[in-house]
Coordinates of C-alpha atoms and ligand atoms in Angstrom, one line a residue:
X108 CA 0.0 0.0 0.0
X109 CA 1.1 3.4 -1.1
X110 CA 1.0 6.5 0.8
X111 CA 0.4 8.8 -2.5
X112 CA 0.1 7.4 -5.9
X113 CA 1.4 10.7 -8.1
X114 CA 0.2 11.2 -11.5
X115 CA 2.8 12.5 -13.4
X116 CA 6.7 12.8 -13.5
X117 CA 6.8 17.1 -14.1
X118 CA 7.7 19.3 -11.8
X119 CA 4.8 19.1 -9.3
X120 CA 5.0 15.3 -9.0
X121 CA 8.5 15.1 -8.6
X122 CA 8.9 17.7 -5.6
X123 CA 5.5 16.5 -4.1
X124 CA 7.6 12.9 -4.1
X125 CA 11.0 13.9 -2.8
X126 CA 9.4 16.0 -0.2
X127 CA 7.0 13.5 1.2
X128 CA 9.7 10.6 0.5
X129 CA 12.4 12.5 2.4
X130 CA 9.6 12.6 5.1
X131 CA 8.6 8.5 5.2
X132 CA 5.9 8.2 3.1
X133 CA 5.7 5.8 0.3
X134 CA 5.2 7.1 -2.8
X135 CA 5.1 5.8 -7.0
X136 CA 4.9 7.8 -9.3
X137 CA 3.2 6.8 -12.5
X138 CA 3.6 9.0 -16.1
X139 CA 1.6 8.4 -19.4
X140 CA 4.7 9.7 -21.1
X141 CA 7.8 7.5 -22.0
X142 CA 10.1 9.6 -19.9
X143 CA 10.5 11.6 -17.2
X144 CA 10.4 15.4 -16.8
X145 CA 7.3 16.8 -17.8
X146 CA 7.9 19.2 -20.2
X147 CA 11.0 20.4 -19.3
X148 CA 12.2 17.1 -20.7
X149 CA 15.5 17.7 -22.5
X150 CA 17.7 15.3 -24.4
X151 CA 20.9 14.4 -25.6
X152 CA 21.3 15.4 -29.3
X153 CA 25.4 14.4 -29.7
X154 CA 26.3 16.5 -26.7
X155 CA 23.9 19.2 -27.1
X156 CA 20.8 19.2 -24.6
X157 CA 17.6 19.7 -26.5
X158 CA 14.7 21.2 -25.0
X159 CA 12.3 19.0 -26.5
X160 CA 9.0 20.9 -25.6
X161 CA 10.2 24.5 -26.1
X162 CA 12.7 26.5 -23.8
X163 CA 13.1 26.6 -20.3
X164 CA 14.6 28.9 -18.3
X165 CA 14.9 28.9 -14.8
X166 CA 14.1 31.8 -12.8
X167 CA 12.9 32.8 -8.7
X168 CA 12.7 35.3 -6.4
X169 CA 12.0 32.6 -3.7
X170 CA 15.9 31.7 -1.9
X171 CA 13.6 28.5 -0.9
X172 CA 13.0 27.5 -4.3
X173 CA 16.4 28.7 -5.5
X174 CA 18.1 25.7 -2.5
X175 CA 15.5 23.4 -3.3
X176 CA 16.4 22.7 -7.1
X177 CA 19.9 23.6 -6.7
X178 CA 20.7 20.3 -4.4
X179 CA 19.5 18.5 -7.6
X180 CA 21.6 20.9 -10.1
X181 CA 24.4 23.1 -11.0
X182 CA 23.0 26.1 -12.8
X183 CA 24.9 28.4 -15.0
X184 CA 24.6 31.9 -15.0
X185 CA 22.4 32.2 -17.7
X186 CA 20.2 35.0 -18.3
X187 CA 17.8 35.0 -21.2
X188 CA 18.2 37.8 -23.3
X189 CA 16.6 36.9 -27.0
X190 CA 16.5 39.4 -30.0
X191 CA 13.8 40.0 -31.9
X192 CA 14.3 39.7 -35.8
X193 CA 11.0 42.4 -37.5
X194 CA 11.6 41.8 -41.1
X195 CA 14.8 41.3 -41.2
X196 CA 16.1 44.2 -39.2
X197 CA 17.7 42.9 -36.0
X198 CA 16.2 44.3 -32.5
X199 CA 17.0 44.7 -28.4
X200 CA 14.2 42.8 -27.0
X201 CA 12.5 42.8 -24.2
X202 CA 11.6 47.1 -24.5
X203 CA 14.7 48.7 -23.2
X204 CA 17.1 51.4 -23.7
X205 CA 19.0 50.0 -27.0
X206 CA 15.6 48.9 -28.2
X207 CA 14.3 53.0 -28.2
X208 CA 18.1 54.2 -29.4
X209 CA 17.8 51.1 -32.3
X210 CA 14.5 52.7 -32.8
X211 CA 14.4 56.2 -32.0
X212 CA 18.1 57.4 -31.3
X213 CA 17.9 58.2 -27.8
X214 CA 20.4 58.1 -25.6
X215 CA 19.3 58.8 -22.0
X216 CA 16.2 57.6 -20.1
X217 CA 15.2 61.4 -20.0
X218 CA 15.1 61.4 -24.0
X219 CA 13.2 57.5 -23.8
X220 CA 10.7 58.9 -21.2
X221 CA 10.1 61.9 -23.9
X222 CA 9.7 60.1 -26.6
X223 CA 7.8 57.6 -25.0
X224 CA 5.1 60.4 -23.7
X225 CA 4.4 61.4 -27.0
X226 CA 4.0 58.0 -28.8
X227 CA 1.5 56.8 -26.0
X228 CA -2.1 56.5 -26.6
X229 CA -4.4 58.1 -24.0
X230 CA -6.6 55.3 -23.4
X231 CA -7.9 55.5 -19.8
X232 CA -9.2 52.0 -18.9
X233 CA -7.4 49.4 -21.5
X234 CA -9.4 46.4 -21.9
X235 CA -7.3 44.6 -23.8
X236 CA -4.0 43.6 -24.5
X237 CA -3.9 46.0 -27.6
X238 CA -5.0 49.0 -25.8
X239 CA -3.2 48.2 -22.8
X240 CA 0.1 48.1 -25.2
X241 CA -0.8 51.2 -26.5
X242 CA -1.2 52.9 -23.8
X243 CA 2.2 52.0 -22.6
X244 CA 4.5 52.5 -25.6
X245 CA 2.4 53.3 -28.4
X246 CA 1.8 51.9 -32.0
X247 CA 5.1 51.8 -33.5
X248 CA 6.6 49.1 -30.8
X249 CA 3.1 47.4 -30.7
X250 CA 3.5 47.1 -34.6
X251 CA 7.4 46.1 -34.6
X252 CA 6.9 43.8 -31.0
X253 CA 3.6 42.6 -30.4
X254 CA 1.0 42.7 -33.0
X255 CA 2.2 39.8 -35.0
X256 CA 3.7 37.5 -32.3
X257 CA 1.0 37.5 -30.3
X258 CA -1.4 37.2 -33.1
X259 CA 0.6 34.0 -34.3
X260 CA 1.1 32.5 -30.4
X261 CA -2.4 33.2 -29.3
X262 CA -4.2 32.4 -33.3
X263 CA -6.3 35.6 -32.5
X264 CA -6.7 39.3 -32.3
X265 CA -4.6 41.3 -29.4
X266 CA -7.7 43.1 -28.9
X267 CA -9.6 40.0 -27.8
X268 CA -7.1 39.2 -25.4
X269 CA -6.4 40.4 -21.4
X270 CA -3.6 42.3 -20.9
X271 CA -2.4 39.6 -17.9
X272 CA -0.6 38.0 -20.8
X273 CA 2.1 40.4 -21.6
X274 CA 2.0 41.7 -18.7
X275 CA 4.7 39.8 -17.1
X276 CA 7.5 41.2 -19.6
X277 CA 9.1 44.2 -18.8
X278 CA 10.0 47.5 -20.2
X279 CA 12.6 49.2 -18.9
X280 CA 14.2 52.7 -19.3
X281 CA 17.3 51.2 -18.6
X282 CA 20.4 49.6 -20.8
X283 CA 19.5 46.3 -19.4
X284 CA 18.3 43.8 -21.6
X285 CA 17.5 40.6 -19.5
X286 CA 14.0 38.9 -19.9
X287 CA 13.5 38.6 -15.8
X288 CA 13.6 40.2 -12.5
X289 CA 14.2 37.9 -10.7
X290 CA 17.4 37.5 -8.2
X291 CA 18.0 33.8 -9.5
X292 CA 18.3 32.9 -13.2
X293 CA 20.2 30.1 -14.4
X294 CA 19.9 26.5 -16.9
X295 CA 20.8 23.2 -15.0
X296 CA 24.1 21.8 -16.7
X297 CA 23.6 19.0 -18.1
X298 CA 20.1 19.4 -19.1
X299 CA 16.9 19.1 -16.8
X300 CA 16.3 15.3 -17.8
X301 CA 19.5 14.5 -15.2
X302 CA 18.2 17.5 -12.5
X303 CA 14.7 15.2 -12.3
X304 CA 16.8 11.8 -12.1
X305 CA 18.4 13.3 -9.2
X306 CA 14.8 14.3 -8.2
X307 CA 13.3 11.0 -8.2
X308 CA 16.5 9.0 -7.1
X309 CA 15.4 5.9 -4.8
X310 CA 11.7 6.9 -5.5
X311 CA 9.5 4.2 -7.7
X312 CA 8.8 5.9 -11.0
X313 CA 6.9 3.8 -13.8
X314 CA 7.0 5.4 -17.1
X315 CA 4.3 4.8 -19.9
X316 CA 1.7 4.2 -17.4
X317 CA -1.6 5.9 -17.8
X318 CA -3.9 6.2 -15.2
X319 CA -6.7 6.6 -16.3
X320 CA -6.0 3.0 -17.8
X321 CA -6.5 1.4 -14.6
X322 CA -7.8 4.1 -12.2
X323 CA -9.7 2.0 -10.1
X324 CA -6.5 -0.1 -9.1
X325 CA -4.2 2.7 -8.2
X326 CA -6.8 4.2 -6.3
X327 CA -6.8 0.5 -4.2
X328 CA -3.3 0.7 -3.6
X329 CA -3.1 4.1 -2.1
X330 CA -4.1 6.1 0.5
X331 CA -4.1 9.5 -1.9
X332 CA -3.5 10.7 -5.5
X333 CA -1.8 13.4 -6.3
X334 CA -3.0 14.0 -10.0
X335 CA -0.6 16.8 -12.1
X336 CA -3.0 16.1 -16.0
X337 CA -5.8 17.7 -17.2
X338 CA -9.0 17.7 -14.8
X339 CA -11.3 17.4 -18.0
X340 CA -9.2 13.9 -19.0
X341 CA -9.3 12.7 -15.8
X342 CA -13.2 13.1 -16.2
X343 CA -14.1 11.9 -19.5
X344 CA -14.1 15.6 -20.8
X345 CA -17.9 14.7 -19.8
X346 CA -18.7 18.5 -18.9
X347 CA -16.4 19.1 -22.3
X348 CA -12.7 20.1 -22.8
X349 CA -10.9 22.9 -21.7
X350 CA -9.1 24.3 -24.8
X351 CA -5.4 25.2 -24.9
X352 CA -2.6 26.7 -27.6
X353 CA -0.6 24.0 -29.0
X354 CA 2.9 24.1 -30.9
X355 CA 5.1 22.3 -33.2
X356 CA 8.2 21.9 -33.8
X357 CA 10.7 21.7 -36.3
X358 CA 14.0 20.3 -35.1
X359 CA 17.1 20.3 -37.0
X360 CA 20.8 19.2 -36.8
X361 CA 23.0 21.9 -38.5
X362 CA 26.6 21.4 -39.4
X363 CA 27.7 24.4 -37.9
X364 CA 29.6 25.5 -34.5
X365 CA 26.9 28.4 -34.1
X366 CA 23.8 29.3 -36.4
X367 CA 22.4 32.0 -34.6
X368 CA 24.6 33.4 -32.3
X369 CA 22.3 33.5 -29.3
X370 CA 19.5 30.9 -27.6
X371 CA 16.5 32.8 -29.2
X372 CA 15.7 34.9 -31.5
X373 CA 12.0 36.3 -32.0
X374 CA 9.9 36.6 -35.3
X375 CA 7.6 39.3 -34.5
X376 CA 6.1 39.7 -37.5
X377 CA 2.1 38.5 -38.5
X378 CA 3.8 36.6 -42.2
X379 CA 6.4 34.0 -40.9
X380 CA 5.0 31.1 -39.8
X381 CA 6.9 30.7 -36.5
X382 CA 7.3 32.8 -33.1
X383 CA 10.7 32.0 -32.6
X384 CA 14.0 29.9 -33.4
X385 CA 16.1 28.3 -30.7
X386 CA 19.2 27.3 -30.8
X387 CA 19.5 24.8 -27.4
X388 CA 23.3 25.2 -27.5
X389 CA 23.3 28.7 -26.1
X390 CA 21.3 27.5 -23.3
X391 CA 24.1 24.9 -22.0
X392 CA 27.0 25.8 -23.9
X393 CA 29.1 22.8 -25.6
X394 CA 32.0 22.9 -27.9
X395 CA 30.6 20.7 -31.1
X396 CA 30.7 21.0 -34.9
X397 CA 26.9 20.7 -35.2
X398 CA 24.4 22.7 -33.6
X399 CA 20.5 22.4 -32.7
X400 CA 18.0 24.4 -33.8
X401 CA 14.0 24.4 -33.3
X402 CA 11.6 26.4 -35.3
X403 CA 8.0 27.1 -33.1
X404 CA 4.6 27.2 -34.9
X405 CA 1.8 28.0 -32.6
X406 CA -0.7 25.5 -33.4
X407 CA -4.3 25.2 -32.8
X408 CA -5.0 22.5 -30.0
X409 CA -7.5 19.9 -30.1
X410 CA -8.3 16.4 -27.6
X411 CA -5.2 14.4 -27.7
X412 CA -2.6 17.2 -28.8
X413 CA 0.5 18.3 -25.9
X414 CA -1.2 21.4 -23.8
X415 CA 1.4 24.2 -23.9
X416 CA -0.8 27.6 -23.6
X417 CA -4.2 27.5 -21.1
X418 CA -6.9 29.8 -23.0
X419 CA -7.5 31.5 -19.8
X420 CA -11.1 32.7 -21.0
X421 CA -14.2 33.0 -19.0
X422 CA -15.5 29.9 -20.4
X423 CA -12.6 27.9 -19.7
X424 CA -12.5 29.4 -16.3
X425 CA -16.2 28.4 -15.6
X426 CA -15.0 24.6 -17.3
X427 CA -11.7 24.3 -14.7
X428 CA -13.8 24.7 -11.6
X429 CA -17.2 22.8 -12.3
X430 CA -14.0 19.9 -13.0
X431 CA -12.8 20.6 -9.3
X432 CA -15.5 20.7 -7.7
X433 CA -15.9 16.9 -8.6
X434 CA -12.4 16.3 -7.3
X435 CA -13.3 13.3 -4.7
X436 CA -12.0 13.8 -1.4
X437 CA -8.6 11.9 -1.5
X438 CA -7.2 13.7 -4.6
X439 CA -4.8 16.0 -4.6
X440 CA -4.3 18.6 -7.6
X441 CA -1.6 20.6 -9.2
X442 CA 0.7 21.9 -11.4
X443 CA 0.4 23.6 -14.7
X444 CA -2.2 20.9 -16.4
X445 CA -4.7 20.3 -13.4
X446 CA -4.5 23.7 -12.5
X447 CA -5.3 25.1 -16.1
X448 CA -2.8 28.2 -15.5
X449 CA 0.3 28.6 -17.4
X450 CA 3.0 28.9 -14.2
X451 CA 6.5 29.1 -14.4
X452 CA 8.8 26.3 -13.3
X453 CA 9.2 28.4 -9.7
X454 CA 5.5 28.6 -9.1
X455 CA 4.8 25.1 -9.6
X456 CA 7.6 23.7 -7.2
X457 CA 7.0 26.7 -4.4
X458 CA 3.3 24.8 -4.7
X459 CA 4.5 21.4 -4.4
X460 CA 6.6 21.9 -1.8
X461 CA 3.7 23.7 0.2
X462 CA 1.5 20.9 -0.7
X463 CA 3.8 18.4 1.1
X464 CA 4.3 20.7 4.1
X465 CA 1.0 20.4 4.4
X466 CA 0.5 16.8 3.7
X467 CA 3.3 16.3 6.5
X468 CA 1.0 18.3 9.1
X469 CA -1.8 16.1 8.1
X470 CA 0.4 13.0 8.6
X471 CA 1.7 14.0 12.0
X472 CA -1.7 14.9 13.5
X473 CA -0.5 18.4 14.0
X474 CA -3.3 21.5 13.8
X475 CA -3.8 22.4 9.8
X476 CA -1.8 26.0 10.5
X477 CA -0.7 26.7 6.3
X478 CA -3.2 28.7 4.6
X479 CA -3.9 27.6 0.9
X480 CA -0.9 28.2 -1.3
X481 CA -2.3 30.6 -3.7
X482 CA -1.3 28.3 -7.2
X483 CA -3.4 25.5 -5.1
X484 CA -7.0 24.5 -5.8
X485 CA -8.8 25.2 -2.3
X486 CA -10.7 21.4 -1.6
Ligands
LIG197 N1 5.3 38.8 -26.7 C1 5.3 39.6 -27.8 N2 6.5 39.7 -28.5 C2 7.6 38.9 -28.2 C3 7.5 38.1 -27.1 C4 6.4 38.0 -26.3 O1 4.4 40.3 -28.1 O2 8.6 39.0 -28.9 C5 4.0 38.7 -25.9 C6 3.1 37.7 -26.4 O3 1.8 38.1 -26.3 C7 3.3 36.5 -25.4 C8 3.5 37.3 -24.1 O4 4.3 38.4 -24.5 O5 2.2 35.7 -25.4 C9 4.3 36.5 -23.1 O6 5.6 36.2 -23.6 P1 6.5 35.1 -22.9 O7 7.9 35.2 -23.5 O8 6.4 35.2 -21.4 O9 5.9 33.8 -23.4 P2 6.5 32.3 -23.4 O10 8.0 32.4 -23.3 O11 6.0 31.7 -22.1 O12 6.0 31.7 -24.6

């Protein structure tokens, strides 16, 4: 008999496992995939670690976090800075100071705040992305930035999407150029594959497993499941499915030391197919003759496709918690798929390890004192 049967070998599943293993409870965990690693998933392309389900960078404020994965990890000192390529003219990216002088010439943040005064749009309450973008910075760098990548990512209009979306990337008055904030940044060497081995060392794990193909016995051998998929799969999609953005990839091998000179570069325009190319050596660097590249097309999604982008609309909204609320009383949720939120790496480890403090308060008899993590379905 198992303490927790866990549903998934991603993030969630995997702290949720170590935690509550380090703490005696016996766990297995069970994943529909053939490997481990959720969607962070990289692998070994002659030396070169490929992030098989689009990039990952790893980024926290939270020094908790930060400990956690580095027992698991070295991380370099990456820090994601990506260009954007509008049309063929090469671009600073995300909004800073180069960005406006590539742009406009200016040299100081006095002349950027100027400048950038003049090109916003008065628009008092934004309702959407597009006027929210607008407001901020004005057509031109919501033509050149935003207009076509998020049209391609998202397969429809900025204007009939929340501003929540872009919200998260900064524009700064400022000569720096990184894509985060935050106070840790970094890409474990060796590719994340080996950082979740680590993970799961000495726990059960049983790859191409699906649950859901013999639900009733997992359920008999444990005293909870923690379930990290989709809350519409785990139900027969009987209320309906909750829709997502999908992608695909184009992979190549390329008999070059370096391609493109940098891990990402973005296509911002509407015409090209693809949001962006990585090239995976610039994440991990390695001395090799060949080089890995991916083209990303966003894709439209349907039952059966990899979730990559939540469409976070009041529908689906509605969907996710009429699926909750039929949770039974010994499941567990989270993580990026049950929760229907696109998180960050950070997020979704700060909430399994809150999770398993919890669970360990349970366990002991101790008085419930944690509040609901906020990334955590309230049950
Ligand atoms: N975005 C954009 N231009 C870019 C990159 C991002 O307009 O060159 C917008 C786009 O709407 C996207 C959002 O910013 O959905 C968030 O981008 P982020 O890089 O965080 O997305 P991710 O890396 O998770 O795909």
């Amino acid at each position: 008999m198992y303490d927790y049967v866990i549903v998934g070998a991603g993030f969630f599943g995997s702290v949720f496992a170590r935690r509550m293993t380090d703490a005696g409870a016996k766990c297995l965990v069970i994943e529909k995939r053939g490997h481990i690693a959720g969607n962070c998933y990289t692998d070994d392309v002659g030396g070169i670690h490929v992030h098989q389900y689009g990039p990952h960078i790893f980024h926290t404020n939270d020094e908790g976090v930060w400990n956690f994965v580095n027992q698991f990890a070295r991380f370099s000192r990456f820090s994601y800075r990506p260009k954007v390529n509008f049309r063929g003219r090469m671009l600073s990216f995300p909004i800073n100071l180069t960005t406006l002088h590539q742009l406009w010439g200016v040299k100081t943040p006095q002349e950027a705040e100027r400048r950038l005064e003049a090109e916003r749009v008065p628009i008092e309450n934004p309702a959407n992305l597009e006027e929210w973008v607008l407001s901020q910075v004005g057509q031109e760098i919501y033509e050149t930035f935003v207009y076509g990548y998020t049209k391609k990512q998202w397969g429809r209009d900025p204007k009939e999407l929340p501003s929540s979306i872009i919200r998260r990337l900064p524009i700064r008055l400022t000569w720096n150029d990184d894509y985060f904030n935050d106070r840790f940044c970094g890409i474990p060497e060796g590719g994340y594959t080996q950082l979740f081995q680590k993970l799961l060392k000495g726990i059960a794990v049983e790859t191409n497993v699906d649950f859901l193909g013999d639900q009733s016995h997992f359920e008999s051998i444990s005293d909870r499941i923690v379930y990290t998929g989709p809350l519409d799969r785990l139900f027969q999609y009987q209320l309906g499915a909750n829709d997502w953005r999908g992608l695909r990839f184009e992979q190549q091998v390329i008999q070059s030391p370096d391609y493109q000179g940098i891990a990402a570069i973005n296509y911002t325009d509407a015409e090209t197919p693809y949001t962006r190319c990585v090239e995976h050596k610039h994440f991990d660097p390695v001395r090799s003759d060949h080089t890995v590249i991916t083209h990303e097309y966003p894709a439209d999604w349907k039952v059966g496709d990899e979730m990559y982008y939540p469409v976070n609309n009041e529908q689906g909204e509605a969907l996710q918690q009429r699926y909750a609320a039929m949770l039974p009383d010994n499941y567990l949720i989270g993580g990026r798929l049950a929760t229907y939120r696109y998180y960050d790496m950070h997020q979704v480890i700060a909430s399994a390890m809150h999770l398993a403090d919890k669970e360990m308060q349970r366990r002991s008899g101790r008085i419930l004192q944690l509040a609901p993590h906020p990334l955590e379905t309230r049950r």
